[in-house]
């Protein structure tokens, strides 16, 4: 004998009418459909939330990578500047405020504070003419050529403390009269 469902057994025994059984069956069918529909909505909401979380994490990771890259670039620039200064600095002693035998104090400002560096007369002239420059390496000041100072300035403007413009006007005036001989027997 085949097993009958509870509904069929109740119908057969006469405890429940056919109309009532049909109504219960349709109601049960509606409940199943509603649950499937709600489950689909819940699943879609979960998928959307998961996608949103993934996008936020990816954005955060991108920002962190960008920040790390900028920090790495800054470290690279600082290392390049340090290398340029160390390889091309002119001898000064230790670069702070040390007076050598033939040196003269040269005063300059940094951050509205007057600093002193002892230079030779030749270095002072070249510094004034724009052939030399004063740059900062850590807490020390160093003297380098103006071409090196321009390279440093391209990487970090704040590292170059003193870089005067070359004085071309005086050179031009001297060159204009270089062709003419000055007689030494002039009487006024």
mmCIF file of N, CA and C in Angstrom, residues 34-117:
data_model
loop_
_atom_site.group_PDB
_atom_site.id
_atom_site.type_symbol
_atom_site.label_atom_id
_atom_site.label_comp_id
_atom_site.label_asym_id
_atom_site.label_seq_id
_atom_site.Cartn_x
_atom_site.Cartn_y
_atom_site.Cartn_z
ATOM 1 N N UNK A 34 6.283 33.415 -1.051
ATOM 2 C CA UNK A 34 6.651 34.631 -0.328
ATOM 3 C C UNK A 34 8.026 34.470 0.328
ATOM 4 N N UNK A 35 8.299 33.326 0.918
ATOM 5 C CA UNK A 35 9.592 33.078 1.550
ATOM 6 C C UNK A 35 10.714 33.110 0.521
ATOM 7 N N UNK A 36 10.454 32.513 -0.644
ATOM 8 C CA UNK A 36 11.476 32.519 -1.693
ATOM 9 C C UNK A 36 11.762 33.943 -2.156
ATOM 10 N N UNK A 37 10.709 34.748 -2.287
ATOM 11 C CA UNK A 37 10.865 36.143 -2.713
ATOM 12 C C UNK A 37 11.639 36.936 -1.658
ATOM 13 N N UNK A 38 11.271 36.795 -0.379
ATOM 14 C CA UNK A 38 11.968 37.497 0.706
ATOM 15 C C UNK A 38 13.423 37.063 0.799
ATOM 16 N N UNK A 39 13.673 35.781 0.611
ATOM 17 C CA UNK A 39 15.031 35.269 0.668
ATOM 18 C C UNK A 39 15.862 35.902 -0.442
ATOM 19 N N UNK A 40 15.273 36.080 -1.618
ATOM 20 C CA UNK A 40 15.985 36.707 -2.731
ATOM 21 C C UNK A 40 16.322 38.151 -2.387
ATOM 22 N N UNK A 41 15.382 38.876 -1.754
ATOM 23 C CA UNK A 41 15.644 40.261 -1.356
ATOM 24 C C UNK A 41 16.748 40.326 -0.309
ATOM 25 N N UNK A 42 16.713 39.455 0.658
ATOM 26 C CA UNK A 42 17.723 39.431 1.709
ATOM 27 C C UNK A 42 19.088 39.114 1.117
ATOM 28 N N UNK A 43 19.129 38.155 0.200
ATOM 29 C CA UNK A 43 20.385 37.780 -0.442
ATOM 30 C C UNK A 43 20.926 38.955 -1.248
ATOM 31 N N UNK A 44 20.045 39.676 -1.977
ATOM 32 C CA UNK A 44 20.480 40.837 -2.757
ATOM 33 C C UNK A 44 21.039 41.927 -1.845
ATOM 34 N N UNK A 45 20.394 42.172 -0.703
ATOM 35 C CA UNK A 45 20.889 43.175 0.240
ATOM 36 C C UNK A 45 22.269 42.785 0.767
ATOM 37 N N UNK A 46 22.442 41.520 1.085
ATOM 38 C CA UNK A 46 23.743 41.056 1.570
ATOM 39 C C UNK A 46 24.815 41.213 0.498
ATOM 40 N N UNK A 47 24.453 40.905 -0.739
ATOM 41 C CA UNK A 47 25.415 41.058 -1.837
ATOM 42 C C UNK A 47 25.807 42.523 -2.007
ATOM 43 N N UNK A 48 24.819 43.417 -1.924
ATOM 44 C CA UNK A 48 25.099 44.849 -2.063
ATOM 45 C C UNK A 48 26.004 45.341 -0.931
ATOM 46 N N UNK A 49 25.727 44.914 0.287
ATOM 47 C CA UNK A 49 26.554 45.323 1.421
ATOM 48 C C UNK A 49 27.976 44.789 1.283
ATOM 49 N N UNK A 50 28.098 43.546 0.855
ATOM 50 C CA UNK A 50 29.429 42.960 0.669
ATOM 51 C C UNK A 50 30.196 43.703 -0.421
ATOM 52 N N UNK A 51 29.506 44.046 -1.506
ATOM 53 C CA UNK A 51 30.142 44.791 -2.598
ATOM 54 C C UNK A 51 30.588 46.169 -2.110
ATOM 55 N N UNK A 52 29.746 46.817 -1.306
ATOM 56 C CA UNK A 52 30.080 48.135 -0.774
ATOM 57 C C UNK A 52 31.315 48.054 0.127
ATOM 58 N N UNK A 53 31.376 47.031 0.974
ATOM 59 C CA UNK A 53 32.526 46.844 1.864
ATOM 60 C C UNK A 53 33.788 46.606 1.048
ATOM 61 N N UNK A 54 33.687 45.784 -0.014
ATOM 62 C CA UNK A 54 34.851 45.518 -0.866
ATOM 63 C C UNK A 54 35.339 46.794 -1.544
ATOM 64 N N UNK A 55 34.405 47.614 -2.025
ATOM 65 C CA UNK A 55 34.791 48.876 -2.670
ATOM 66 C C UNK A 55 35.475 49.817 -1.675
ATOM 67 N N UNK A 56 34.948 49.892 -0.455
ATOM 68 C CA UNK A 56 35.560 50.749 0.564
ATOM 69 C C UNK A 56 36.962 50.264 0.912
ATOM 70 N N UNK A 57 37.128 48.951 1.035
ATOM 71 C CA UNK A 57 38.448 48.396 1.342
ATOM 72 C C UNK A 57 39.429 48.673 0.211
ATOM 73 N N UNK A 58 38.969 48.528 -1.029
ATOM 74 C CA UNK A 58 39.844 48.791 -2.175
ATOM 75 C C UNK A 58 40.244 50.264 -2.206
ATOM 76 N N UNK A 59 39.292 51.150 -1.906
ATOM 77 C CA UNK A 59 39.588 52.581 -1.891
ATOM 78 C C UNK A 59 40.590 52.907 -0.783
ATOM 79 N N UNK A 60 40.395 52.317 0.393
ATOM 80 C CA UNK A 60 41.318 52.527 1.504
ATOM 81 C C UNK A 60 42.719 52.023 1.153
ATOM 82 N N UNK A 61 42.765 50.863 0.515
ATOM 83 C CA UNK A 61 44.064 50.293 0.121
ATOM 84 C C UNK A 61 44.755 51.193 -0.899
ATOM 85 N N UNK A 62 43.980 51.741 -1.847
ATOM 86 C CA UNK A 62 44.542 52.658 -2.843
ATOM 87 C C UNK A 62 45.112 53.904 -2.177
ATOM 88 N N UNK A 63 44.379 54.448 -1.213
ATOM 89 C CA UNK A 63 44.851 55.642 -0.511
ATOM 90 C C UNK A 63 46.131 55.347 0.275
ATOM 91 N N UNK A 64 46.179 54.202 0.941
ATOM 92 C CA UNK A 64 47.383 53.835 1.692
ATOM 93 C C UNK A 64 48.569 53.635 0.760
ATOM 94 N N UNK A 65 48.335 52.999 -0.378
ATOM 95 C CA UNK A 65 49.417 52.804 -1.350
ATOM 96 C C UNK A 65 49.921 54.139 -1.875
ATOM 97 N N UNK A 66 49.001 55.068 -2.146
ATOM 98 C CA UNK A 66 49.384 56.395 -2.625
ATOM 99 C C UNK A 66 50.214 57.118 -1.568
ATOM 100 N N UNK A 67 49.788 57.022 -0.314
ATOM 101 C CA UNK A 67 50.517 57.676 0.776
ATOM 102 C C UNK A 67 51.914 57.068 0.929
ATOM 103 N N UNK A 68 52.007 55.747 0.862
ATOM 104 C CA UNK A 68 53.316 55.089 0.957
ATOM 105 C C UNK A 68 54.214 55.509 -0.191
ATOM 106 N N UNK A 69 53.644 55.612 -1.389
ATOM 107 C CA UNK A 69 54.432 56.005 -2.557
ATOM 108 C C UNK A 69 54.962 57.429 -2.383
ATOM 109 N N UNK A 70 54.116 58.334 -1.884
ATOM 110 C CA UNK A 70 54.555 59.711 -1.653
ATOM 111 C C UNK A 70 55.669 59.762 -0.604
ATOM 112 N N UNK A 71 55.530 58.980 0.461
ATOM 113 C CA UNK A 71 56.576 58.947 1.487
ATOM 114 C C UNK A 71 57.878 58.403 0.911
ATOM 115 N N UNK A 72 57.770 57.380 0.086
ATOM 116 C CA UNK A 72 58.961 56.795 -0.534
ATOM 117 C C UNK A 72 59.619 57.805 -1.479
ATOM 118 N N UNK A 73 58.799 58.543 -2.239
ATOM 119 C CA UNK A 73 59.345 59.569 -3.134
ATOM 120 C C UNK A 73 60.058 60.659 -2.339
ATOM 121 N N UNK A 74 59.477 61.073 -1.199
ATOM 122 C CA UNK A 74 60.112 62.083 -0.357
ATOM 123 C C UNK A 74 61.460 61.588 0.169
ATOM 124 N N UNK A 75 61.508 60.324 0.585
ATOM 125 C CA UNK A 75 62.768 59.765 1.075
ATOM 126 C C UNK A 75 63.805 59.714 -0.037
ATOM 127 N N UNK A 76 63.357 59.374 -1.247
ATOM 128 C CA UNK A 76 64.275 59.325 -2.388
ATOM 129 C C UNK A 76 64.837 60.709 -2.685
ATOM 130 N N UNK A 77 63.971 61.727 -2.682
ATOM 131 C CA UNK A 77 64.433 63.092 -2.928
ATOM 132 C C UNK A 77 65.427 63.532 -1.858
ATOM 133 N N UNK A 78 65.130 63.223 -0.603
ATOM 134 C CA UNK A 78 66.042 63.596 0.487
ATOM 135 C C UNK A 78 67.393 62.907 0.312
ATOM 136 N N UNK A 79 67.379 61.654 -0.105
ATOM 137 C CA UNK A 79 68.638 60.927 -0.321
ATOM 138 C C UNK A 79 69.415 61.514 -1.495
ATOM 139 N N UNK A 80 68.707 61.905 -2.558
ATOM 140 C CA UNK A 80 69.370 62.526 -3.711
ATOM 141 C C UNK A 80 70.010 63.850 -3.316
ATOM 142 N N UNK A 81 69.279 64.655 -2.545
ATOM 143 C CA UNK A 81 69.801 65.949 -2.100
ATOM 144 C C UNK A 81 71.030 65.744 -1.222
ATOM 145 N N UNK A 82 70.943 64.812 -0.299
ATOM 146 C CA UNK A 82 72.077 64.529 0.591
ATOM 147 C C UNK A 82 73.293 64.096 -0.218
ATOM 148 N N UNK A 83 73.079 63.239 -1.202
ATOM 149 C CA UNK A 83 74.188 62.759 -2.028
ATOM 150 C C UNK A 83 74.798 63.902 -2.837
ATOM 151 N N UNK A 84 73.944 64.757 -3.429
ATOM 152 C CA UNK A 84 74.454 65.900 -4.193
ATOM 153 C C UNK A 84 75.316 66.805 -3.314
ATOM 154 N N UNK A 85 74.846 67.087 -2.116
ATOM 155 C CA UNK A 85 75.579 67.989 -1.226
ATOM 156 C C UNK A 85 76.888 67.352 -0.771
ATOM 157 N N UNK A 86 76.821 66.100 -0.336
ATOM 158 C CA UNK A 86 78.029 65.453 0.190
ATOM 159 C C UNK A 86 79.106 65.274 -0.874
ATOM 160 N N UNK A 87 78.713 65.010 -2.103
ATOM 161 C CA UNK A 87 79.700 64.796 -3.161
ATOM 162 C C UNK A 87 80.271 66.098 -3.715
ATOM 163 N N UNK A 88 79.538 67.211 -3.580
ATOM 164 C CA UNK A 88 79.942 68.452 -4.239
ATOM 165 C C UNK A 88 80.210 69.611 -3.288
ATOM 166 N N UNK A 89 80.199 69.396 -2.003
ATOM 167 C CA UNK A 89 80.424 70.504 -1.073
ATOM 168 C C UNK A 89 81.891 70.930 -1.088
ATOM 169 N N UNK A 90 82.068 72.203 -0.822
ATOM 170 C CA UNK A 90 83.416 72.755 -0.742
ATOM 171 C C UNK A 90 83.884 72.672 0.704
ATOM 172 N N UNK A 91 85.175 72.467 0.921
ATOM 173 C CA UNK A 91 85.655 72.283 2.304
ATOM 174 C C UNK A 91 85.490 73.549 3.137
ATOM 175 N N UNK A 92 84.896 73.377 4.319
ATOM 176 C CA UNK A 92 84.647 74.496 5.239
ATOM 177 C C UNK A 92 85.070 74.179 6.659
ATOM 178 N N UNK A 93 85.618 73.087 6.935
ATOM 179 C CA UNK A 93 85.738 72.627 8.312
ATOM 180 C C UNK A 93 84.582 71.677 8.529
ATOM 181 N N UNK A 94 83.776 71.941 9.535
ATOM 182 C CA UNK A 94 82.644 71.045 9.757
ATOM 183 C C UNK A 94 81.324 71.645 9.295
ATOM 184 N N UNK A 95 81.335 72.834 8.683
ATOM 185 C CA UNK A 95 80.126 73.393 8.111
ATOM 186 C C UNK A 95 79.228 74.118 9.088
ATOM 187 N N UNK A 96 79.547 74.131 10.362
ATOM 188 C CA UNK A 96 78.693 74.832 11.316
ATOM 189 C C UNK A 96 79.250 76.235 11.478
ATOM 190 N N UNK A 97 79.726 76.612 12.612
ATOM 191 C CA UNK A 97 80.284 77.937 12.835
ATOM 192 C C UNK A 97 81.693 77.732 13.360
ATOM 193 N N UNK A 98 82.580 77.469 12.461
ATOM 194 C CA UNK A 98 83.964 77.223 12.859
ATOM 195 C C UNK A 98 84.843 78.242 12.158
ATOM 196 N N UNK A 99 85.622 78.938 12.920
ATOM 197 C CA UNK A 99 86.477 79.963 12.341
ATOM 198 C C UNK A 99 87.816 79.344 11.965
ATOM 199 N N UNK A 100 88.136 79.450 10.690
ATOM 200 C CA UNK A 100 89.432 78.986 10.208
ATOM 201 C C UNK A 100 90.402 80.165 10.221
ATOM 202 N N UNK A 101 91.672 79.929 9.940
ATOM 203 C CA UNK A 101 92.696 80.977 10.013
ATOM 204 C C UNK A 101 92.417 82.141 9.075
ATOM 205 N N UNK A 102 92.084 81.858 7.829
ATOM 206 C CA UNK A 102 91.912 82.921 6.834
ATOM 207 C C UNK A 102 90.437 83.156 6.507
ATOM 208 N N UNK A 103 89.550 82.892 7.417
ATOM 209 C CA UNK A 103 88.124 83.009 7.115
ATOM 210 C C UNK A 103 87.515 84.279 7.689
ATOM 211 N N UNK A 104 86.441 84.689 7.027
ATOM 212 C CA UNK A 104 85.707 85.894 7.398
ATOM 213 C C UNK A 104 84.256 85.465 7.631
ATOM 214 N N UNK A 105 83.590 86.009 8.648
ATOM 215 C CA UNK A 105 82.199 85.593 8.883
ATOM 216 C C UNK A 105 81.276 86.092 7.770
ATOM 217 N N UNK A 106 80.404 85.223 7.323
ATOM 218 C CA UNK A 106 79.377 85.575 6.339
ATOM 219 C C UNK A 106 78.036 85.349 7.027
ATOM 220 N N UNK A 107 77.231 86.402 7.108
ATOM 221 C CA UNK A 107 75.950 86.331 7.806
ATOM 222 C C UNK A 107 74.830 86.187 6.782
ATOM 223 N N UNK A 108 73.897 85.308 7.070
ATOM 224 C CA UNK A 108 72.730 85.104 6.212
ATOM 225 C C UNK A 108 71.550 84.755 7.115
ATOM 226 N N UNK A 109 70.349 84.806 6.564
ATOM 227 C CA UNK A 109 69.159 84.522 7.368
ATOM 228 C C UNK A 109 68.493 83.235 6.899
ATOM 229 N N UNK A 110 67.959 82.545 7.888
ATOM 230 C CA UNK A 110 67.130 81.370 7.621
ATOM 231 C C UNK A 110 65.997 81.385 8.632
ATOM 232 N N UNK A 111 64.768 81.382 8.143
ATOM 233 C CA UNK A 111 63.585 81.433 9.002
ATOM 234 C C UNK A 111 63.651 82.614 9.969
ATOM 235 N N UNK A 112 64.020 83.777 9.450
ATOM 236 C CA UNK A 112 64.111 85.022 10.222
ATOM 237 C C UNK A 112 65.131 84.952 11.356
ATOM 238 N N UNK A 113 66.099 84.073 11.248
ATOM 239 C CA UNK A 113 67.195 83.998 12.218
ATOM 240 C C UNK A 113 68.499 84.198 11.467
ATOM 241 N N UNK A 114 69.374 85.003 12.060
ATOM 242 C CA UNK A 114 70.663 85.282 11.432
ATOM 243 C C UNK A 114 71.622 84.151 11.769
ATOM 244 N N UNK A 115 72.217 83.603 10.746
ATOM 245 C CA UNK A 115 73.191 82.517 10.895
ATOM 246 C C UNK A 115 74.541 83.018 10.403
ATOM 247 N N UNK A 116 75.618 82.408 10.880
ATOM 248 C CA UNK A 116 76.972 82.807 10.498
ATOM 249 C C UNK A 116 77.716 81.600 9.972
ATOM 250 N N UNK A 117 78.425 81.833 8.877
ATOM 251 C CA UNK A 117 79.267 80.798 8.290
ATOM 252 C C UNK A 117 80.597 81.454 7.948
#
